[in-house]
Amino acid sequence: MSTARPQLTPLLANRDLDRLARLRIGAARRFTNRSRGEHLAAKGGTSTEFCDYRDYSPGDDTRFIDWNIFSRLHRPYLKQFHLEEELHVAVLLDVSSSMQFGEKFERARQLAAVFGVLGLRAGERVSVHLVGADAPHRRLRPATGRSAMMPLFHFLEKVEAGGQQPIERGIETFLKNHTGRGVAVILSDFLSGGDLKRAFSLLFGSGLEPLALQILSPAELDPDVSGDLRLVDSETSAALDISSAAALLDLYHEYREAHQQQLAQWCSQRSGRFQTVNSATSLEHIAFDQLRRTGWII
Amino acid sequence: MGFTALSAAWLALLLIPLVIFYFLKLRRPRLQIPSLVLWQQVLADQRVNSPFQKFKRNLLLFLQLLLLALIVLAAMQPFLRREAARTEKLPILIDTSASMAARDTPGGPTRLDLAKTRARERIDTLLPGQELCLIAFSDSARALTGFTSDTRQLRTALDTLTVSDVPSDIEDGLRMAQALGRTANFGTVVLLSDGNFPARANFELSFAIDYQRLPAAGSNFGITAFNARRSVEGAWDVFVQVEGSASATPSSAKLELLRDGQPASTQSISLSPGAAPRMVFAVPGDRASQLEARLVIDGPDALAADDIAYLDLPAARPLVVNVPDSMQPWRHALAAIGGLVFAKKDADLLISDNPADLDTAAPTRCFTGLVPPALSDLLKIEPEPAEVIDWRRDANLLQHVELGDSIIMDRAVSAVGVEEKSYADRGFEVIAHGRRGPLILSQRDRASDTTWLLFNIDRSTLPYRLAFPILVSNLVQSALDRAGLAAATATKTGFAAPRVGQGRASLLSPAETSLAAVEQIQFNDRLSVTAAAAPARTDRPLWWPLALCAFALLLIEWWLFQTPRATA
């Protein structure tokens, strides 16, 4: 007789947690910490995982000469191994008011849990930072190991949206409190009029590969508006009058796509990546299909 | 297309405040969105801020602009210019004669109804500044209104218009229009008629006539004559003539004769266009009678007024003749004519050669050998042979009378310088001329018809001629006619009795029964007016369709405004 395993967190199903155990974050560049970890660094190291051969140079450690090859070829070749270093996974969760629309914030919390679990399972240092909140900077301190999973879940379950701080200022605040190299997973709608280019540059300069995941609701991807309207910004309460909104939808889509292309370009120029997900899309599809196909999760 | 109040175009300037107020006070539903970033970029786009872009597909504003434009257009009072000439004052002559009651089909509209429809169309399309005057004419004309632009007054006057069962007299209507022309300046008169009036009008045209002939009515038969003559037996021979319109369809009918309200006789007749069957009924003359003839047609009949006629018959009594015993030739001739009674008093016919009888009253008198006292200074009788030069063969007394072979021994001689006109000036008509003066005079006045034979027949060969009994018979017939004993004729409708049956009047008009329509009216000055093929279309005011459209737009706008919008 088998008993059902209790649900660890309402954010992720146990089945999804099991599937995440076989995956890890596909960081393109190897911004890693010096401390040893399970993440393979770009440079050669002393791990047990073979990497390559190279010609022997005087002064090299003779312990790494492959004597079997020397006996056949009568020339010394050195065996090289991967250097396993620790990767810092910083998850930046946008909690501004704009994230309250639709299922955006719910999906953002779930994705934060996904990236956190991926990091912890891979033995990386994982920290979660809430950006966009009016309150002082809140974060889940960097932690490693599977034992940090439950604190991660508890932290994310208690988070609520409602701040009015722009995402770029939130990133600056995060960088003031952050040390370590790795990846910065930014979960936001990126609907900010601020200088996001500078924010990405700061991340890059701090040794963090920006992985910008834009979460938009269907109302933002394809607004259903018509007639004369007074649009009110949820964060700033600023109003904007528009007439014959339906006639402006083409322009809206044009500007939205341009905005996304601009963000993608800024990220790409800083060794980062960018993509947009629909908050109405299921987490399973986003995590195990969309992000895997784009190489964010491998 | 024209505009009556072009100055109202200034109202179009209201478009400017409308647009301003629209954008200032636009009631917009609030919609909360995550961020205005993208929308701000959209609104900052040059394409959005291009001129007129704000108006593009802005339905509510578009409707308001259209609404105001329609109101301004309606205020400018546009009209659609048609072929009819625009006049400020326009008299409309409407025929109300008997034939205007004719219908196409049983229960269908009468010609007057069609005329009213056309007149009403004129009233409905009355433009500001235009005035109409309605004139009804039948045998006489009357103005229903003066020149007025009060459409309610015009419509009310039109509604009260009814047909008079009398023949049409277009001249009276035209004269009334001419009289109106002395106080109002107009150039055209609209004539609405079925064309059933004389083709020639004795009238000097001083204005143009827009002759709008109404469509012809259907088949019609009616009574056109109803009279009676006394028969020899002391009874009445009653004659009824029935005629039809040229386009009438052959039909059968029954002609019923009622005497004092009781059926007296019925005859079946076959009717066809062009034929005028004359029915004869024998009615006893024992007492005065009120006759009524009814024509019952087995088929459609356009006009009902000519299907009934009335005739009052006096009792058929003998003619009372007062003739002296000394006038044996006269008595012999009178004795040969039946139905006479000789008496000295209350005579219907007095025949005398005695000057003492000149003052004796009688409806018909005949004096021989006497000179009228009124002409004693103009002629005298000489005992000389006279010769009959000429005589009026169409005079009632001398019909079929040959005087040329008679020898007359008395000669009337006119005084010097006296001509036939001199006798006419004193009320005498010369009906037989001698070489030097008149031989027979006729004098007619209200009291009597008097014939003066200016010779003594005893001194002539006339009693021995065939002409004498004929002359006596003509005299008796004239006396019978004068006394109402020979014939009776139905009273026709007229000014005093404009409806059939009113005062026992009858239509009895072959012209009205024929429903003939005159295509061209000929006037004195060789001018002619031809009927229009179709009624001239008048200028059509367009303000009310525009106002109607504006109202519909107002409803649409209200609906759009009240329709709930998507809100956050």
mmCIF file of C-alpha atoms in Angstrom, chain B residues 278-480:
data_model
loop_
_atom_site.group_PDB
_atom_site.id
_atom_site.type_symbol
_atom_site.label_atom_id
_atom_site.label_comp_id
_atom_site.label_asym_id
_atom_site.label_seq_id
_atom_site.Cartn_x
_atom_site.Cartn_y
_atom_site.Cartn_z
ATOM 1 C CA ARG B 278 -85.296 58.167 -75.440
ATOM 2 C CA MET B 279 -87.906 56.474 -73.309
ATOM 3 C CA VAL B 280 -91.576 57.529 -73.377
ATOM 4 C CA PHE B 281 -93.990 56.985 -70.498
ATOM 5 C CA ALA B 282 -97.675 57.797 -70.451
ATOM 6 C CA VAL B 283 -98.812 59.478 -67.268
ATOM 7 C CA PRO B 284 -102.454 60.404 -66.617
ATOM 8 C CA GLY B 285 -103.071 64.137 -66.339
ATOM 9 C CA ASP B 286 -105.974 63.892 -63.930
ATOM 10 C CA ARG B 287 -103.996 65.518 -61.144
ATOM 11 C CA ALA B 288 -100.686 67.212 -60.514
ATOM 12 C CA SER B 289 -97.900 64.676 -60.063
ATOM 13 C CA GLN B 290 -94.337 64.512 -58.827
ATOM 14 C CA LEU B 291 -92.334 62.201 -61.082
ATOM 15 C CA GLU B 292 -88.993 60.662 -60.330
ATOM 16 C CA ALA B 293 -86.879 58.789 -62.895
ATOM 17 C CA ARG B 294 -84.218 56.379 -61.710
ATOM 18 C CA LEU B 295 -81.605 54.740 -63.873
ATOM 19 C CA VAL B 296 -80.405 51.423 -62.469
ATOM 20 C CA ILE B 297 -77.390 50.191 -64.459
ATOM 21 C CA ASP B 298 -76.208 46.598 -64.450
ATOM 22 C CA GLY B 299 -72.562 47.448 -64.156
ATOM 23 C CA PRO B 300 -70.190 50.135 -62.984
ATOM 24 C CA ASP B 301 -71.305 53.705 -63.201
ATOM 25 C CA ALA B 302 -68.919 56.558 -62.594
ATOM 26 C CA LEU B 303 -71.389 59.272 -61.684
ATOM 27 C CA ALA B 304 -74.385 58.796 -59.399
ATOM 28 C CA ALA B 305 -75.823 62.302 -59.614
ATOM 29 C CA ASP B 306 -77.111 61.829 -63.157
ATOM 30 C CA ASP B 307 -78.886 58.577 -62.412
ATOM 31 C CA ILE B 308 -81.915 60.296 -60.904
ATOM 32 C CA ALA B 309 -84.133 63.127 -62.114
ATOM 33 C CA TYR B 310 -87.283 64.839 -60.925
ATOM 34 C CA LEU B 311 -90.219 66.379 -62.796
ATOM 35 C CA ASP B 312 -93.327 68.153 -61.487
ATOM 36 C CA LEU B 313 -96.398 67.768 -63.710
ATOM 37 C CA PRO B 314 -99.460 70.042 -63.425
ATOM 38 C CA ALA B 315 -102.955 68.663 -63.963
ATOM 39 C CA ALA B 316 -103.819 68.433 -67.665
ATOM 40 C CA ARG B 317 -106.737 70.893 -68.017
ATOM 41 C CA PRO B 318 -108.140 72.323 -71.299
ATOM 42 C CA LEU B 319 -106.946 75.675 -72.652
ATOM 43 C CA VAL B 320 -109.418 78.513 -71.993
ATOM 44 C CA VAL B 321 -109.834 80.771 -75.042
ATOM 45 C CA ASN B 322 -111.640 84.112 -75.105
ATOM 46 C CA VAL B 323 -112.586 85.010 -78.647
ATOM 47 C CA PRO B 324 -115.606 87.126 -79.631
ATOM 48 C CA ASP B 325 -118.384 85.438 -81.495
ATOM 49 C CA SER B 326 -117.925 87.948 -84.271
ATOM 50 C CA MET B 327 -114.558 86.490 -85.150
ATOM 51 C CA GLN B 328 -115.978 83.445 -86.886
ATOM 52 C CA PRO B 329 -112.886 82.466 -88.862
ATOM 53 C CA TRP B 330 -110.922 82.254 -85.624
ATOM 54 C CA ARG B 331 -113.641 80.289 -83.871
ATOM 55 C CA HIS B 332 -113.867 77.855 -86.784
ATOM 56 C CA ALA B 333 -110.145 77.328 -86.758
ATOM 57 C CA LEU B 334 -110.055 76.939 -82.966
ATOM 58 C CA ALA B 335 -112.935 74.506 -83.012
ATOM 59 C CA ALA B 336 -110.886 72.196 -85.174
ATOM 60 C CA ILE B 337 -108.289 71.985 -82.423
ATOM 61 C CA GLY B 338 -109.371 69.751 -79.582
ATOM 62 C CA GLY B 339 -108.965 70.358 -75.885
ATOM 63 C CA LEU B 340 -110.177 73.978 -75.894
ATOM 64 C CA VAL B 341 -112.854 75.715 -73.905
ATOM 65 C CA PHE B 342 -114.348 79.068 -74.913
ATOM 66 C CA ALA B 343 -114.933 81.381 -71.998
ATOM 67 C CA LYS B 344 -114.873 85.095 -71.292
ATOM 68 C CA LYS B 345 -113.109 84.933 -67.913
ATOM 69 C CA ASP B 346 -109.735 83.577 -66.814
ATOM 70 C CA ALA B 347 -108.763 82.903 -70.375
ATOM 71 C CA ASP B 348 -105.352 81.514 -71.230
ATOM 72 C CA LEU B 349 -105.661 82.946 -74.737
ATOM 73 C CA LEU B 350 -107.354 86.173 -75.738
ATOM 74 C CA ILE B 351 -108.077 86.841 -79.412
ATOM 75 C CA SER B 352 -109.792 90.140 -80.137
ATOM 76 C CA ASP B 353 -110.206 92.968 -82.609
ATOM 77 C CA ASN B 354 -111.958 95.152 -80.055
ATOM 78 C CA PRO B 355 -109.931 98.080 -78.678
ATOM 79 C CA ALA B 356 -111.815 97.642 -75.430
ATOM 80 C CA ASP B 357 -109.983 94.370 -74.829
ATOM 81 C CA LEU B 358 -106.568 95.972 -74.942
ATOM 82 C CA ASP B 359 -106.552 96.120 -71.169
ATOM 83 C CA THR B 360 -107.868 92.579 -70.683
ATOM 84 C CA ALA B 361 -105.243 90.400 -69.028
ATOM 85 C CA ALA B 362 -104.341 86.996 -70.420
ATOM 86 C CA PRO B 363 -101.073 85.063 -70.651
ATOM 87 C CA THR B 364 -101.315 85.004 -74.411
ATOM 88 C CA ARG B 365 -103.066 87.652 -76.440
ATOM 89 C CA CYS B 366 -103.613 88.240 -80.129
ATOM 90 C CA PHE B 367 -105.089 91.460 -81.488
ATOM 91 C CA THR B 368 -106.057 91.969 -85.125
ATOM 92 C CA GLY B 369 -106.600 95.217 -86.968
ATOM 93 C CA LEU B 370 -105.405 97.267 -84.002
ATOM 94 C CA VAL B 371 -102.353 99.438 -83.601
ATOM 95 C CA PRO B 372 -100.559 99.083 -80.265
ATOM 96 C CA PRO B 373 -101.160 102.280 -78.331
ATOM 97 C CA ALA B 374 -97.452 102.461 -77.621
ATOM 98 C CA LEU B 375 -96.760 102.656 -81.359
ATOM 99 C CA SER B 376 -99.517 105.044 -82.369
ATOM 100 C CA ASP B 377 -96.970 107.718 -83.209
ATOM 101 C CA LEU B 378 -94.839 105.397 -85.270
ATOM 102 C CA LEU B 379 -97.319 103.884 -87.668
ATOM 103 C CA LYS B 380 -100.803 104.105 -88.994
ATOM 104 C CA ILE B 381 -103.079 101.777 -90.913
ATOM 105 C CA GLU B 382 -104.287 102.817 -94.328
ATOM 106 C CA PRO B 383 -107.075 101.062 -96.293
ATOM 107 C CA GLU B 384 -104.751 100.194 -99.094
ATOM 108 C CA PRO B 385 -103.620 96.796 -100.356
ATOM 109 C CA ALA B 386 -100.494 95.530 -98.678
ATOM 110 C CA GLU B 387 -97.950 93.020 -99.757
ATOM 111 C CA VAL B 388 -96.038 90.656 -97.432
ATOM 112 C CA ILE B 389 -92.384 91.186 -98.179
ATOM 113 C CA ASP B 390 -90.806 88.905 -95.609
ATOM 114 C CA TRP B 391 -91.532 87.196 -92.314
ATOM 115 C CA ARG B 392 -89.682 85.446 -89.560
ATOM 116 C CA ARG B 393 -90.170 81.814 -90.343
ATOM 117 C CA ASP B 394 -88.521 80.772 -87.111
ATOM 118 C CA ALA B 395 -90.926 82.725 -84.940
ATOM 119 C CA ASN B 396 -93.192 80.437 -82.919
ATOM 120 C CA LEU B 397 -96.300 81.956 -84.455
ATOM 121 C CA LEU B 398 -95.148 81.749 -88.066
ATOM 122 C CA GLN B 399 -93.599 78.309 -88.150
ATOM 123 C CA HIS B 400 -94.721 76.536 -91.339
ATOM 124 C CA VAL B 401 -96.914 79.542 -92.196
ATOM 125 C CA GLU B 402 -96.821 80.727 -95.802
ATOM 126 C CA LEU B 403 -97.925 84.383 -96.064
ATOM 127 C CA GLY B 404 -96.684 85.172 -99.539
ATOM 128 C CA ASP B 405 -99.876 84.234 -101.342
ATOM 129 C CA SER B 406 -102.207 86.153 -99.022
ATOM 130 C CA ILE B 407 -103.848 89.374 -100.084
ATOM 131 C CA ILE B 408 -104.188 91.992 -97.397
ATOM 132 C CA MET B 409 -106.295 95.099 -97.814
ATOM 133 C CA ASP B 410 -104.992 97.018 -94.792
ATOM 134 C CA ARG B 411 -101.616 98.570 -94.994
ATOM 135 C CA ALA B 412 -99.531 99.577 -91.996
ATOM 136 C CA VAL B 413 -97.372 102.532 -92.840
ATOM 137 C CA SER B 414 -94.431 103.525 -90.643
ATOM 138 C CA ALA B 415 -93.859 107.164 -90.021
ATOM 139 C CA VAL B 416 -91.018 108.833 -91.807
ATOM 140 C CA GLY B 417 -87.680 107.876 -90.364
ATOM 141 C CA VAL B 418 -89.050 104.987 -88.342
ATOM 142 C CA GLU B 419 -87.056 101.810 -88.731
ATOM 143 C CA GLU B 420 -87.271 98.348 -87.284
ATOM 144 C CA LYS B 421 -84.966 99.430 -84.469
ATOM 145 C CA SER B 422 -87.541 101.995 -83.397
ATOM 146 C CA TYR B 423 -90.044 99.228 -82.719
ATOM 147 C CA ALA B 424 -87.441 97.136 -80.967
ATOM 148 C CA ASP B 425 -86.644 100.051 -78.678
ATOM 149 C CA ARG B 426 -90.255 100.001 -77.524
ATOM 150 C CA GLY B 427 -90.304 96.255 -76.914
ATOM 151 C CA PHE B 428 -91.814 95.137 -80.180
ATOM 152 C CA GLU B 429 -90.382 92.680 -82.635
ATOM 153 C CA VAL B 430 -91.369 92.775 -86.264
ATOM 154 C CA ILE B 431 -92.037 89.231 -87.399
ATOM 155 C CA ALA B 432 -93.742 90.069 -90.754
ATOM 156 C CA HIS B 433 -92.767 92.990 -92.947
ATOM 157 C CA GLY B 434 -94.918 94.868 -95.474
ATOM 158 C CA ARG B 435 -93.541 97.160 -98.117
ATOM 159 C CA ARG B 436 -94.051 100.328 -96.043
ATOM 160 C CA GLY B 437 -94.219 99.053 -92.570
ATOM 161 C CA PRO B 438 -94.660 96.070 -90.301
ATOM 162 C CA LEU B 439 -97.599 93.674 -90.682
ATOM 163 C CA ILE B 440 -97.205 91.503 -87.601
ATOM 164 C CA LEU B 441 -95.591 92.507 -84.302
ATOM 165 C CA SER B 442 -94.702 90.399 -81.303
ATOM 166 C CA GLN B 443 -94.546 91.832 -77.823
ATOM 167 C CA ARG B 444 -93.260 89.862 -74.873
ATOM 168 C CA ASP B 445 -93.287 90.909 -71.264
ATOM 169 C CA ARG B 446 -93.716 89.283 -67.903
ATOM 170 C CA ALA B 447 -97.490 89.520 -67.952
ATOM 171 C CA SER B 448 -98.185 88.139 -71.390
ATOM 172 C CA ASP B 449 -97.080 87.351 -74.891
ATOM 173 C CA THR B 450 -98.983 89.585 -77.294
ATOM 174 C CA THR B 451 -99.170 89.246 -81.043
ATOM 175 C CA TRP B 452 -100.351 92.249 -83.075
ATOM 176 C CA LEU B 453 -101.726 91.507 -86.539
ATOM 177 C CA LEU B 454 -101.801 95.060 -88.008
ATOM 178 C CA PHE B 455 -104.514 94.143 -90.463
ATOM 179 C CA ASN B 456 -108.021 92.837 -90.196
ATOM 180 C CA ILE B 457 -108.071 89.255 -91.422
ATOM 181 C CA ASP B 458 -111.638 89.757 -92.585
ATOM 182 C CA ARG B 459 -110.122 92.143 -95.145
ATOM 183 C CA SER B 460 -107.607 89.578 -96.318
ATOM 184 C CA THR B 461 -107.520 86.226 -97.994
ATOM 185 C CA LEU B 462 -105.640 84.697 -95.070
ATOM 186 C CA PRO B 463 -108.639 82.785 -93.634
ATOM 187 C CA TYR B 464 -108.931 81.009 -96.914
ATOM 188 C CA ARG B 465 -105.371 79.944 -97.005
ATOM 189 C CA LEU B 466 -103.778 76.875 -95.455
ATOM 190 C CA ALA B 467 -101.561 79.178 -93.492
ATOM 191 C CA PHE B 468 -104.450 80.348 -91.284
ATOM 192 C CA PRO B 469 -105.206 77.111 -89.362
ATOM 193 C CA ILE B 470 -101.455 76.588 -88.971
ATOM 194 C CA LEU B 471 -101.095 80.083 -87.566
ATOM 195 C CA VAL B 472 -103.986 79.482 -85.186
ATOM 196 C CA SER B 473 -102.506 76.153 -84.144
ATOM 197 C CA ASN B 474 -99.139 77.838 -83.467
ATOM 198 C CA LEU B 475 -100.948 80.480 -81.418
ATOM 199 C CA VAL B 476 -102.730 77.819 -79.370
ATOM 200 C CA GLN B 477 -99.448 75.959 -78.852
ATOM 201 C CA SER B 478 -97.792 79.137 -77.654
ATOM 202 C CA ALA B 479 -100.702 79.699 -75.272
ATOM 203 C CA LEU B 480 -100.440 76.148 -74.011
#
